[in-house]
Amino acid sequence: MPELPEVEVVRRGLEQHAVGARVTAVEVLHVRPVRRDPRGPEGFADALVGRTLTAARRRGKYLWLPLDGGDALLAHLGMSGQMLVQPPGAPAERHLRVRFALERPGAEPTELRFVDQRMFGGLAVSAGGAELPAEVAHIARDPLDPLFDDDAFVARVRRRAVGIKRQLLDQTLVSGIGNIYADEALWRTRLHGDRPGERLRAAQVRELLAHVRDVMTDALAEGGTSFDALYVDVNGQSGYFDRSLRAYGQEGRPCQRCGTPIRRVAFANRSSFFCPVCQPVPRRPRATRRIDPPRPR
DNA sequence: CAGCTTACCTGCCGGC
DNA sequence: TGCCGGCAGGTAAGCT
């Protein structure tokens, strides 16, 4: 589930329900989710017990909770990760991987739980990572970050021949966009994802960026309801998916603009969805073919 | 070295 | 019913 809007929903929930709490115990139920932590499962737990969570930050799809002392609990949800805040007695979720006992002054104890079916996600304690974990340094700012540099983004996109969808998914260029929001933003801009960046006009890239922001903001508005006082629920699917998707997952359904059935094609080991009329396939998908000059002899 | 493929996991769904 | 392939919104390592 998690692209930027979903991760932001989780961040807000953690800000509300976990920040200010002290970690009193950590239980690692599966080692895989802490594989990135150089200390190993035991060291991971030891580095957290007794610490207080002082904030909840995010860049793109990465999330971290700074700790008193300057380290941070870093999290990535991967494909199926969830962060849940539960009362300690709640039955264990099927894919519960790590749990943290939390105590906040003047409040009932709670449990923070990392639940992840596929375990592509993970947790780590980032040494000195309170401001920006080293593990996140290569990730670009996301389009909702006030310091995101629009001009630099436009310039970089137009410098490369790579298809625009691939560039949207490149987290070192712009972060937070995944397969769904890439397809949705491209549909809104009427651009095919195979259009080479270098063949787009600056105004088109700007318009695309504006649509990326719009679709993420819309999603955020609808995903914000899945929190309540007791738990942090990551299920952004329910509200947003049914109503607002115009391209992603809509194969065969009529395009909401022109009625043409949405098409699905293979893309980078998954799928792309687009309207073949509104978003025409570029004539030469890529490969700048040019005629070699005659050889002097 | 930019750009593409592959690996990493588990579960579900549809076809045979 | 059971088995198998395909597919799922993630990143990053590895190959060309």
Tab-separated table of C-alpha atoms in Angstrom, chain A residues 34-195:
chain	number	residue	atom	x	y	z
A	34	VAL	CA	15.819	-5.794	11.159
A	35	ARG	CA	18.341	-7.139	8.617
A	36	ARG	CA	19.550	-3.631	7.804
A	37	ASP	CA	20.534	-2.916	11.389
A	38	PRO	CA	24.287	-3.507	11.754
A	39	ARG	CA	23.838	-4.280	15.465
A	40	GLY	CA	21.684	-7.313	14.816
A	41	PRO	CA	18.348	-8.028	16.500
A	42	GLU	CA	19.712	-7.878	20.059
A	43	GLY	CA	21.650	-4.688	19.496
A	44	PHE	CA	18.636	-3.180	17.791
A	45	ALA	CA	16.511	-3.818	20.850
A	46	ASP	CA	19.180	-2.639	23.291
A	47	ALA	CA	19.652	0.617	21.421
A	48	LEU	CA	15.953	1.401	21.829
A	49	VAL	CA	15.045	0.364	25.347
A	50	GLY	CA	14.953	3.393	27.636
A	51	ARG	CA	14.902	5.893	24.767
A	52	THR	CA	12.143	8.424	24.163
A	53	LEU	CA	10.622	8.998	20.718
A	54	THR	CA	10.866	12.725	20.147
A	55	ALA	CA	9.337	13.284	16.695
A	56	ALA	CA	8.025	11.573	13.549
A	57	ARG	CA	9.698	12.520	10.280
A	58	ARG	CA	9.445	11.428	6.682
A	59	ARG	CA	11.222	11.778	3.385
A	60	GLY	CA	9.568	10.111	0.429
A	61	LYS	CA	8.575	6.656	1.625
A	62	TYR	CA	11.089	6.560	4.480
A	63	LEU	CA	9.930	7.271	7.997
A	64	TRP	CA	11.947	7.841	11.138
A	65	LEU	CA	11.397	8.555	14.792
A	66	PRO	CA	14.244	10.568	16.311
A	67	LEU	CA	15.277	9.407	19.775
A	68	ASP	CA	16.577	11.385	22.709
A	69	GLY	CA	20.323	11.028	22.347
A	70	GLY	CA	20.452	11.716	18.604
A	71	ASP	CA	19.810	8.295	17.057
A	72	ALA	CA	16.609	7.414	15.220
A	73	LEU	CA	14.310	4.474	14.691
A	74	LEU	CA	14.186	4.211	10.910
A	75	ALA	CA	11.361	2.449	9.100
A	76	HIS	CA	10.448	1.576	5.549
A	77	LEU	CA	7.127	-0.141	4.912
A	78	GLY	CA	8.212	-1.883	1.716
A	79	MET	CA	5.225	-3.388	-0.077
A	80	SER	CA	3.172	-4.598	2.849
A	81	GLY	CA	4.443	-3.012	6.046
A	82	GLN	CA	2.206	-1.435	8.668
A	83	MET	CA	2.863	0.463	11.866
A	84	LEU	CA	0.081	-0.071	14.347
A	85	VAL	CA	-0.484	1.391	17.770
A	86	GLN	CA	-2.401	-1.119	19.863
A	87	PRO	CA	-3.339	-1.695	23.454
A	88	PRO	CA	-0.854	-4.202	24.921
A	89	GLY	CA	-3.447	-6.947	25.297
A	90	ALA	CA	-4.571	-6.935	21.672
A	91	PRO	CA	-4.141	-10.297	19.956
A	92	ALA	CA	-1.031	-10.615	17.798
A	93	GLU	CA	-1.546	-9.913	14.119
A	94	ARG	CA	-0.799	-12.742	11.717
A	95	HIS	CA	2.335	-11.045	10.394
A	96	LEU	CA	3.467	-9.283	13.519
A	97	ARG	CA	7.272	-8.976	13.248
A	98	VAL	CA	8.468	-6.509	15.884
A	99	ARG	CA	6.783	-4.947	18.864
A	100	PHE	CA	7.681	-2.078	21.147
A	101	ALA	CA	6.198	-1.420	24.549
A	102	LEU	CA	5.598	2.313	24.984
A	103	GLU	CA	4.909	4.388	28.076
A	104	ARG	CA	3.813	7.989	28.060
A	105	PRO	CA	3.482	10.052	31.203
A	106	GLY	CA	-0.147	10.283	32.200
A	107	ALA	CA	-1.389	7.805	29.610
A	108	GLU	CA	-2.125	4.104	29.425
A	109	PRO	CA	0.750	1.972	28.109
A	110	THR	CA	0.521	1.116	24.414
A	111	GLU	CA	2.288	-1.086	21.930
A	112	LEU	CA	3.809	-0.014	18.671
A	113	ARG	CA	3.748	-2.936	16.243
A	114	PHE	CA	5.505	-3.495	12.946
A	115	VAL	CA	3.402	-5.865	10.879
A	116	ASP	CA	4.661	-6.947	7.454
A	117	GLN	CA	3.520	-9.869	5.362
A	118	ARG	CA	6.167	-9.861	2.658
A	119	MET	CA	8.993	-8.379	4.723
A	120	PHE	CA	10.382	-6.159	1.990
A	121	GLY	CA	10.154	-3.424	4.577
A	122	GLY	CA	12.308	-3.081	7.621
A	123	LEU	CA	13.430	-1.277	10.746
A	124	ALA	CA	16.826	-0.132	11.967
A	125	VAL	CA	18.337	2.125	14.558
A	126	SER	CA	20.189	4.792	12.618
A	127	ALA	CA	23.211	6.071	14.542
A	128	GLY	CA	23.045	9.855	14.756
A	129	GLY	CA	20.124	9.800	12.349
A	130	ALA	CA	17.725	12.090	14.170
A	131	GLU	CA	17.921	14.886	11.592
A	132	LEU	CA	18.412	12.806	8.448
A	133	PRO	CA	19.501	9.169	8.657
A	134	ALA	CA	22.531	8.298	6.518
A	135	GLU	CA	20.437	5.499	5.035
A	136	VAL	CA	18.102	8.150	3.594
A	137	ALA	CA	20.751	10.575	2.345
A	138	HIS	CA	20.509	9.336	-1.252
A	139	ILE	CA	16.745	9.866	-1.362
A	140	ALA	CA	15.621	13.079	-3.051
A	141	ARG	CA	13.181	15.441	-1.386
A	142	ASP	CA	9.562	14.694	-2.177
A	143	PRO	CA	7.185	17.016	-4.045
A	144	LEU	CA	5.355	17.997	-0.854
A	145	ASP	CA	8.607	19.115	0.772
A	146	PRO	CA	8.716	22.947	0.832
A	147	LEU	CA	12.385	22.770	-0.137
A	148	PHE	CA	11.774	20.645	-3.227
A	149	ASP	CA	13.528	22.350	-6.138
A	150	ASP	CA	11.137	22.433	-9.089
A	151	ASP	CA	13.612	24.012	-11.487
A	152	ALA	CA	16.312	21.458	-10.751
A	153	PHE	CA	13.820	18.631	-11.209
A	154	VAL	CA	12.625	19.949	-14.565
A	155	ALA	CA	16.192	20.396	-15.749
A	156	ARG	CA	17.277	16.918	-14.695
A	157	VAL	CA	14.265	15.236	-16.294
A	158	ARG	CA	14.944	17.000	-19.579
A	159	ARG	CA	18.589	16.032	-19.535
A	160	ARG	CA	17.881	12.304	-19.752
A	161	ALA	CA	16.437	10.210	-22.558
A	162	VAL	CA	14.858	7.791	-20.077
A	163	GLY	CA	11.085	7.484	-20.149
A	164	ILE	CA	9.233	9.885	-17.878
A	165	LYS	CA	7.569	7.157	-15.807
A	166	ARG	CA	10.908	5.592	-14.998
A	167	GLN	CA	12.120	9.001	-13.931
A	168	LEU	CA	9.092	9.543	-11.696
A	169	LEU	CA	9.904	6.274	-9.960
A	170	ASP	CA	13.571	7.185	-9.482
A	171	GLN	CA	13.719	8.012	-5.774
A	172	THR	CA	17.036	9.815	-6.183
A	173	LEU	CA	15.370	12.276	-8.552
A	174	VAL	CA	12.059	12.784	-6.766
A	175	SER	CA	10.833	10.631	-3.896
A	176	GLY	CA	7.524	9.291	-2.708
A	177	ILE	CA	6.063	8.340	-6.087
A	178	GLY	CA	5.297	4.672	-6.745
A	179	ASN	CA	3.568	2.763	-9.503
A	180	ILE	CA	0.065	3.960	-8.651
A	181	TYR	CA	0.640	7.673	-8.350
A	182	ALA	CA	2.987	7.656	-11.335
A	183	ASP	CA	0.226	6.220	-13.519
A	184	GLU	CA	-2.380	8.558	-12.040
A	185	ALA	CA	-0.279	11.696	-12.509
A	186	LEU	CA	0.618	10.695	-16.078
A	187	TRP	CA	-3.057	10.114	-16.863
A	188	ARG	CA	-3.971	13.533	-15.477
A	189	THR	CA	-1.237	15.130	-17.586
A	190	ARG	CA	-2.164	13.097	-20.684
A	191	LEU	CA	1.379	11.867	-21.028
A	192	HIS	CA	2.519	8.350	-21.871
A	193	GLY	CA	5.141	7.043	-19.447
A	194	ASP	CA	7.477	6.041	-22.264
A	195	ARG	CA	7.858	9.624	-23.460
